[in-house]
CSV table of C-alpha atoms in Angstrom, one decimal:
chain,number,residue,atom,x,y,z
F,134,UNK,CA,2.2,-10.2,3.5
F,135,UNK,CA,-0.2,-10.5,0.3
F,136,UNK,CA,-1.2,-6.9,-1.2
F,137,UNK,CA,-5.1,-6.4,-1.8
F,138,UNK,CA,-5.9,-6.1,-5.0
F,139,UNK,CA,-8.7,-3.5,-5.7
F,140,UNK,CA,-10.4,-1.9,-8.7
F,141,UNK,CA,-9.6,2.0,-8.2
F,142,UNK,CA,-12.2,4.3,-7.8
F,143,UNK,CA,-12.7,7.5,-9.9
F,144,UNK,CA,-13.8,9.9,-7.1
F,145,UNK,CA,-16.4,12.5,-8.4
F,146,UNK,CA,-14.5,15.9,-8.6
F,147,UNK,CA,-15.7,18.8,-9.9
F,148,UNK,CA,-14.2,20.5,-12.6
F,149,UNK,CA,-11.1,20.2,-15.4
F,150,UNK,CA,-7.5,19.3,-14.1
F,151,UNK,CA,-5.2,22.4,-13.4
F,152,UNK,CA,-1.9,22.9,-15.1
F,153,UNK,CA,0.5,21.0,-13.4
F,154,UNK,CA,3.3,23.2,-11.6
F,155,UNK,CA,3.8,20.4,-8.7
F,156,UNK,CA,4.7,16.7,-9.8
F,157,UNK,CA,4.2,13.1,-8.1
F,158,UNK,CA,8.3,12.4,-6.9
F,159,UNK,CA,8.5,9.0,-8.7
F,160,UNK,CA,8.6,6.8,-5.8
F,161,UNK,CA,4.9,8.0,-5.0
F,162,UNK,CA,1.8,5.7,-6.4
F,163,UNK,CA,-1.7,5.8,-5.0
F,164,UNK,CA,-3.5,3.2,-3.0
F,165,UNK,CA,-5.5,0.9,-5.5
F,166,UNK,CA,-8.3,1.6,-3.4
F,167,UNK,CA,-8.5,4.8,-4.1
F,168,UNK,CA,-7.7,7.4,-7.4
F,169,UNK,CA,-6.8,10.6,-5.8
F,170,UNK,CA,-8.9,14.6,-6.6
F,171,UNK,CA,-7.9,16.4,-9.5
F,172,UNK,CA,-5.4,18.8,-9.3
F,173,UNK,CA,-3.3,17.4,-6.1
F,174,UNK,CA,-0.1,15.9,-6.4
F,175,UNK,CA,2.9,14.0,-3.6
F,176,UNK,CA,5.8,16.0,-4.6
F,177,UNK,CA,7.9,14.8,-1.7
F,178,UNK,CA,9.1,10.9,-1.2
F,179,UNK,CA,8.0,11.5,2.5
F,180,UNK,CA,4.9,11.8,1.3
F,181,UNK,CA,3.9,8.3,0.8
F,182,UNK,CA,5.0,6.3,3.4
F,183,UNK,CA,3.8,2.4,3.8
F,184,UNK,CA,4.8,0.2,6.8
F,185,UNK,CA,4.4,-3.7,6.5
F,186,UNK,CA,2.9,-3.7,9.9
F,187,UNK,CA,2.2,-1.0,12.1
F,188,UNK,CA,-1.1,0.1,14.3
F,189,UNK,CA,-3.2,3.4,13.9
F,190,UNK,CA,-6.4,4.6,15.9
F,191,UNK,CA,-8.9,5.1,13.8
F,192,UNK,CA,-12.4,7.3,15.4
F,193,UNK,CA,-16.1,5.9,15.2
F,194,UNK,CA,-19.2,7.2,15.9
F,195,UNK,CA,-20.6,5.8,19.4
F,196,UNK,CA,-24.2,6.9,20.0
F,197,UNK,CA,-24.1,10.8,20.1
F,198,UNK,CA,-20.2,10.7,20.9
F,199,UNK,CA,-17.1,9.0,19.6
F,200,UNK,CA,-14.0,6.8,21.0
F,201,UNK,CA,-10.7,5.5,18.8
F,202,UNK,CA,-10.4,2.1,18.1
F,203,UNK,CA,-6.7,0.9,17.5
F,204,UNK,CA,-6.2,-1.6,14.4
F,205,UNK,CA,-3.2,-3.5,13.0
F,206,UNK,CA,-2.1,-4.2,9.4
F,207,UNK,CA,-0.4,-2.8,6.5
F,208,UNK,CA,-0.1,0.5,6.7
F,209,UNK,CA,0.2,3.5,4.0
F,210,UNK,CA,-0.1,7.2,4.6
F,211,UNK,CA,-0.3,9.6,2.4
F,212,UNK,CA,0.0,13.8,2.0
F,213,UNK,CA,-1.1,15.7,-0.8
F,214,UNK,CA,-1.1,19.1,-2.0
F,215,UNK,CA,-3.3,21.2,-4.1
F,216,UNK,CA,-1.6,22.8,-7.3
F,217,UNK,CA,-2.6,26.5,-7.6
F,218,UNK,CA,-1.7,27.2,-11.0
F,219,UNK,CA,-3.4,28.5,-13.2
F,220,UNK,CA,-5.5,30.6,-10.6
F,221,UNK,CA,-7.4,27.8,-9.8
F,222,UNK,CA,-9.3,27.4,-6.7
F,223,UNK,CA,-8.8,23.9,-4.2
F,224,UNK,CA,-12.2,22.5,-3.8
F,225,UNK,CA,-13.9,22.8,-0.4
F,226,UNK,CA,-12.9,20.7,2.3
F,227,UNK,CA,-16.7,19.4,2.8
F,228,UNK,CA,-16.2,18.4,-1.1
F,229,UNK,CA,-13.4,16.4,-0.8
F,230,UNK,CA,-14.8,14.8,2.0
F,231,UNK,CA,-18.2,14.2,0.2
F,232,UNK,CA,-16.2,13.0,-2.8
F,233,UNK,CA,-14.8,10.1,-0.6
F,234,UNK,CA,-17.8,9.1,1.4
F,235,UNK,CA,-19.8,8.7,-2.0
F,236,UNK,CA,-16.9,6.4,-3.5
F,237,UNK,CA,-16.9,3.9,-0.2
F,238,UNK,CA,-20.6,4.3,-0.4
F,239,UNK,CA,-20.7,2.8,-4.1
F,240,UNK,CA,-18.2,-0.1,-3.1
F,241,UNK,CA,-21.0,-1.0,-0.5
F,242,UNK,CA,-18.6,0.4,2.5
F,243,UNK,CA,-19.5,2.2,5.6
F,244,UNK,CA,-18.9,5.6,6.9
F,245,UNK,CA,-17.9,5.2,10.5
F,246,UNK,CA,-17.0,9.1,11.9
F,247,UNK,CA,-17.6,12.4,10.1
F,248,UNK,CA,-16.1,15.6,11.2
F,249,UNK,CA,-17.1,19.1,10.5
F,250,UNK,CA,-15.6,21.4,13.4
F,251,UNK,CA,-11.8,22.1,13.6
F,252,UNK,CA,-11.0,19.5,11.1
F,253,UNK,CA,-12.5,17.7,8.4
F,254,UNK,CA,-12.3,14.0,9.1
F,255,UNK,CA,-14.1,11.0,7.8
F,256,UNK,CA,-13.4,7.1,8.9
F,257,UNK,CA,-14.4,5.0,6.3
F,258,UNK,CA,-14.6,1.2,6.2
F,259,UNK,CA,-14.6,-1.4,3.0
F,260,UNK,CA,-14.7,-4.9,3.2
F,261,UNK,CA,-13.0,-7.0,0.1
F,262,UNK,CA,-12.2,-10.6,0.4
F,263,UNK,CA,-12.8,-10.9,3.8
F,264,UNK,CA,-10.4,-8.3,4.7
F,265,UNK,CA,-11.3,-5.1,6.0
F,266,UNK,CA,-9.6,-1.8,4.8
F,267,UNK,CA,-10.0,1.3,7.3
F,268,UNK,CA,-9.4,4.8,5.7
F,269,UNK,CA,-9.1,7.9,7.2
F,270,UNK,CA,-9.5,11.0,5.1
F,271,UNK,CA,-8.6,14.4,6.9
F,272,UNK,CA,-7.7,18.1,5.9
F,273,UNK,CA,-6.9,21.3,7.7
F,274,UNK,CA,-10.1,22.4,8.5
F,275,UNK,CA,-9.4,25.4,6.2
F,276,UNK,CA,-12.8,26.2,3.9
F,277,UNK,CA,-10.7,25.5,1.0
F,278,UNK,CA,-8.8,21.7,1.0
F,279,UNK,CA,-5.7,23.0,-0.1
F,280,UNK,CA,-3.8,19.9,1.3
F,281,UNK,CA,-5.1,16.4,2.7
F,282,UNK,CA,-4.1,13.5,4.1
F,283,UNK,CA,-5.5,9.7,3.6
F,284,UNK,CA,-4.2,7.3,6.2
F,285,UNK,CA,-5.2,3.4,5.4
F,286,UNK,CA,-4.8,0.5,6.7
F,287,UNK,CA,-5.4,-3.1,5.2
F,288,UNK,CA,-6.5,-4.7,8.9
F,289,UNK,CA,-4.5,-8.5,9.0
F,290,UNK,CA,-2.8,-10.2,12.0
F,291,UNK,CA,1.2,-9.4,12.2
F,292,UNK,CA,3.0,-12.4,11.0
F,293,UNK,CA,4.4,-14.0,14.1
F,294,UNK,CA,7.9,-14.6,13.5
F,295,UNK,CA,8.8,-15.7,17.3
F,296,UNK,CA,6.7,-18.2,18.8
F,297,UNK,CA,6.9,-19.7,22.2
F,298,UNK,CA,9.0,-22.6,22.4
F,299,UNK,CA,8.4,-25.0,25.1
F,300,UNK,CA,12.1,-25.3,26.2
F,301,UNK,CA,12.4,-21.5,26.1
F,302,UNK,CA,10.1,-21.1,28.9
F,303,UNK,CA,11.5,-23.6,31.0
F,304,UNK,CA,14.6,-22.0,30.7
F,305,UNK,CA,13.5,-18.9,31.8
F,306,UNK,CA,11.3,-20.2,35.0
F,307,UNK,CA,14.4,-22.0,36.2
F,308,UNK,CA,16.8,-19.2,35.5
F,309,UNK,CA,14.1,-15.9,36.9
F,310,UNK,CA,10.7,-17.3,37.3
F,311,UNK,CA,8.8,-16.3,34.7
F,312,UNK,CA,8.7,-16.6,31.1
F,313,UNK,CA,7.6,-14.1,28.7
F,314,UNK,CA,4.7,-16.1,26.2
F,315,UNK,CA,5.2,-15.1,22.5
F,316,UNK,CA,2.4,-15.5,19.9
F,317,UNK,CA,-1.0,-15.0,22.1
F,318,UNK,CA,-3.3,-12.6,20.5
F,319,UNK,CA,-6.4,-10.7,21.5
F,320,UNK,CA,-8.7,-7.8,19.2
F,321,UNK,CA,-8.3,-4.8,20.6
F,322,UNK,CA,-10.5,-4.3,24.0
F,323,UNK,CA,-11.4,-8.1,23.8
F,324,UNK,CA,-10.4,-10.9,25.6
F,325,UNK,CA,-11.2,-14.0,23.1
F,326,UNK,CA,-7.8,-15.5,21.8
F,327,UNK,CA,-7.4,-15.2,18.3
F,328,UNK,CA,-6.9,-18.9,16.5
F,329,UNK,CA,-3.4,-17.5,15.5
F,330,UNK,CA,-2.7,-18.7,19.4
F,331,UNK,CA,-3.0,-21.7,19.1
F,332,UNK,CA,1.0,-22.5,18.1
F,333,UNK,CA,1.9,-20.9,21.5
F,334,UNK,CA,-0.7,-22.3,23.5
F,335,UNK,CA,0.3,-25.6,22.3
F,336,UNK,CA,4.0,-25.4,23.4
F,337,UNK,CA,2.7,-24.2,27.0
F,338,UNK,CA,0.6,-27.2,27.0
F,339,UNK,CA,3.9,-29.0,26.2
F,340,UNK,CA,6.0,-27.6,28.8
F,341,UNK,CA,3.3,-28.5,31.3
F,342,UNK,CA,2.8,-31.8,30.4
F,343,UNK,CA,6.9,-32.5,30.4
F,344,UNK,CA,7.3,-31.1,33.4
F,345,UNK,CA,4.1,-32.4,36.0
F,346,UNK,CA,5.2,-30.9,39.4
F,347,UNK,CA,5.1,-27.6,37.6
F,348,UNK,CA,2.5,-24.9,38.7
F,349,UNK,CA,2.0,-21.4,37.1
F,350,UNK,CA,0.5,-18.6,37.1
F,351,UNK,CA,-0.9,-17.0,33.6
F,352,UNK,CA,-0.2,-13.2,33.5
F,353,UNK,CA,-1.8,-11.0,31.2
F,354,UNK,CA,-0.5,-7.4,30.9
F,355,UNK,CA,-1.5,-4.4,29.0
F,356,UNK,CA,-0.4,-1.2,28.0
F,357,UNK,CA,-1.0,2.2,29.8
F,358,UNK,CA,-3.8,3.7,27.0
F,359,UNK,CA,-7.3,4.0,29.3
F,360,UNK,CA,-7.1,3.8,32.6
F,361,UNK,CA,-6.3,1.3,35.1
F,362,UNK,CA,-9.1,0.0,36.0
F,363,UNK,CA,-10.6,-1.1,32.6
F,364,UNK,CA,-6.8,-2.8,32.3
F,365,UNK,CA,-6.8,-4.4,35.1
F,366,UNK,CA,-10.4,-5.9,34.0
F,367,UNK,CA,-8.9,-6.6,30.5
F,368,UNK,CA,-5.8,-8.3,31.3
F,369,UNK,CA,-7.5,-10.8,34.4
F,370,UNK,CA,-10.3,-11.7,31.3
F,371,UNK,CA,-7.3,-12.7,28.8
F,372,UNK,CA,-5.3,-14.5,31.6
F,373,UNK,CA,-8.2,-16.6,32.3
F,374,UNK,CA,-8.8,-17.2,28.7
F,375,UNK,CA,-5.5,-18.7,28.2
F,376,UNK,CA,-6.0,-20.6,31.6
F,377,UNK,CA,-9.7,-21.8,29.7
F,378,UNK,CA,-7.5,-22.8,26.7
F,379,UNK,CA,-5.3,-24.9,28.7
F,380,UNK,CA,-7.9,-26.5,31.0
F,381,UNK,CA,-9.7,-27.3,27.7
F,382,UNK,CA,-6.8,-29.0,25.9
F,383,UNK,CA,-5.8,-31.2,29.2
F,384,UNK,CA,-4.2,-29.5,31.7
F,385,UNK,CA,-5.2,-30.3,35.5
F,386,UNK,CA,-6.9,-26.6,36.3
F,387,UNK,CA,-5.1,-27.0,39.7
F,388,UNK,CA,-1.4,-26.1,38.3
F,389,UNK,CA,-2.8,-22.3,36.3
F,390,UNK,CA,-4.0,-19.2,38.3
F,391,UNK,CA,-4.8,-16.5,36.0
F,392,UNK,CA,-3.8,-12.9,37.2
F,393,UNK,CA,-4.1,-9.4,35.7
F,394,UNK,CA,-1.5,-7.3,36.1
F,395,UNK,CA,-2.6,-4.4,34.2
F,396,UNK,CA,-0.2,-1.7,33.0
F,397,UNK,CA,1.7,-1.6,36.5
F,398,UNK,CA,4.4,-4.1,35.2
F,399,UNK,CA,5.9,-2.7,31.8
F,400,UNK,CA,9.1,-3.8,30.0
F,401,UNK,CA,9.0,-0.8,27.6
F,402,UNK,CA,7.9,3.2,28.1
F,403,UNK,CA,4.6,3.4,27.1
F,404,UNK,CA,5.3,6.7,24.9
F,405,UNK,CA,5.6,5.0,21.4
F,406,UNK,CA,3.7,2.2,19.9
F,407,UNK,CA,6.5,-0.1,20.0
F,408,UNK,CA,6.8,0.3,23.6
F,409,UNK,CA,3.0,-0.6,24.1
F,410,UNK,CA,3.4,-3.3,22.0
F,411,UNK,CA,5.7,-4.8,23.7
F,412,UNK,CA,4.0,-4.6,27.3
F,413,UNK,CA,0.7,-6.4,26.1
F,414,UNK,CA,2.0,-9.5,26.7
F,415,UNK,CA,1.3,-12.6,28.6
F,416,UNK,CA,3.5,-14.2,31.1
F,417,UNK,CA,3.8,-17.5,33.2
F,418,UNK,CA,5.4,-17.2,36.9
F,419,UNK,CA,6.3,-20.1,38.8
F,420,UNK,CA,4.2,-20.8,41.7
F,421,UNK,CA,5.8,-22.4,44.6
């Protein structure tokens, strides 16, 4: 995946560094979006972690409440702690949180959620070359930010490296009676297919077309988060998208159904992301 290439930003602190009794362990660098508060340092290599591809929920402000919104991308989170020497004093949580806001604000970005109770925690949002960048900034909750945390995520579409195969699925309709459709992707919440489909559309339309007397039905399934009635909703809306894809590039309407099965058929526990990953999926079943 291509690394985003931003100009840091010199956050506005308050004061002169501290003598440095923690140091940065050396496999830790900042984000480039972001220089860090004086005076804090990563002294651990689990400190600084950074997945290729991972999902996160991030929290946004909805009217006079709030709801997490789950993203995808390149991921990097980060821990870092306050150095005390010296005698000097961590700044306030509400000033490192300040401090961030007021460098997303001056790169024209958005602050989405803003926490004051329990924990101080700020969604922020910066668009750069037509890629969006989702921070979350978060500490303790303590008065003084002696540590903090900065999750981000660089929001991109995984790079699909197995893709329906037309054969594939005939295989596995003779052999069970369904097939399993890699490479069909929705947003989150939404049910418009993504032009990054359009590979594994094209190889359903293929296995259609070679085999006429074949009928189907179009599955979609989703993971367990929310309940099961907004799935169920969600996953009959993508099914008949796909089926709307199909109908549109030549397929008889008469040979696709589209069904939602919701969460109530999973392949993988639901208690980790890779599970959930794995059960939003959409499948074709063989009709008789």
């Amino acid at each position: 995946m291509r690394s985003l290439l931003v100009l840091p930003i010199l956050l506005l602190a308050v004061g002169s560094a501290a003598a440095q009794g923690l140091k940065d362990h050396p496999s830790c660098k900042d984000h480039p979006l972001f220089t860090r508060m004086p005076g804090y340092f990563m002294p651990y290599p689990s400190y600084c972690k950074q997945t290729e591809f991972d999902a996160r929920a991030f929290r946004v402000q909805k009217g006079t409440s709030s709801e997490k919104q789950e993203l995808e991308g390149r991921l990097f989170e980060y821990c870092l702690n306050f150095d005390a020497s010296g005698g000097r004093a961590a700044p306030s949580s509400l000033q490192l949180q300040r401090n961030f806001q007021n460098a997303v604000h001056k790169l024209g970005g958005k602050v989405l959620y803003a926490e004051k109770s329990g924990y101080y925690r700020t969604t922020l949002l910066v668009t750069r070359n037509g890629q969006e960048i989702w921070a979350e900034v978060r500490t303790s909750g303590n008065p003084q930010a002696e540590r903090y945390y900065i999750t981000i995520l660089e929001r991109e579409a995984m790079k699909q490296d197995i893709v329906a195969n037309a054969e594939a699925m005939k295989g596995g309709l003779a052999e069970s009676g369904h097939a399993e459709v890699p490479g069909i992707f929705f947003d989150f919440n939404k049910a418009e297919i993504k032009p990054e489909s359009q590979p594994a559309l094209q190889e359903i339309a293929k296995l259609l077309q070679g085999t006429p007397t074949l009928r189907v039905w179009v599955v979609g399934h989703t993971d367990s988060a929310g309940t099961p009635e907004a799935n169920l909703k969600l996953s009959s809306a993508r099914a008949a998208a796909v089926v709307a894809a199909l109908v549109q590039s030549g397929i008889d309407s008469k040979r696709l159904a589209p069904f939602g099965a919701g969460p109530f058929a999973p392949v993988a526990a639901n208690t980790a992301e890779e599970g959930r990953a794995r059960n939003r999926r959409v499948e074709l079943v063989a009709q008789p």
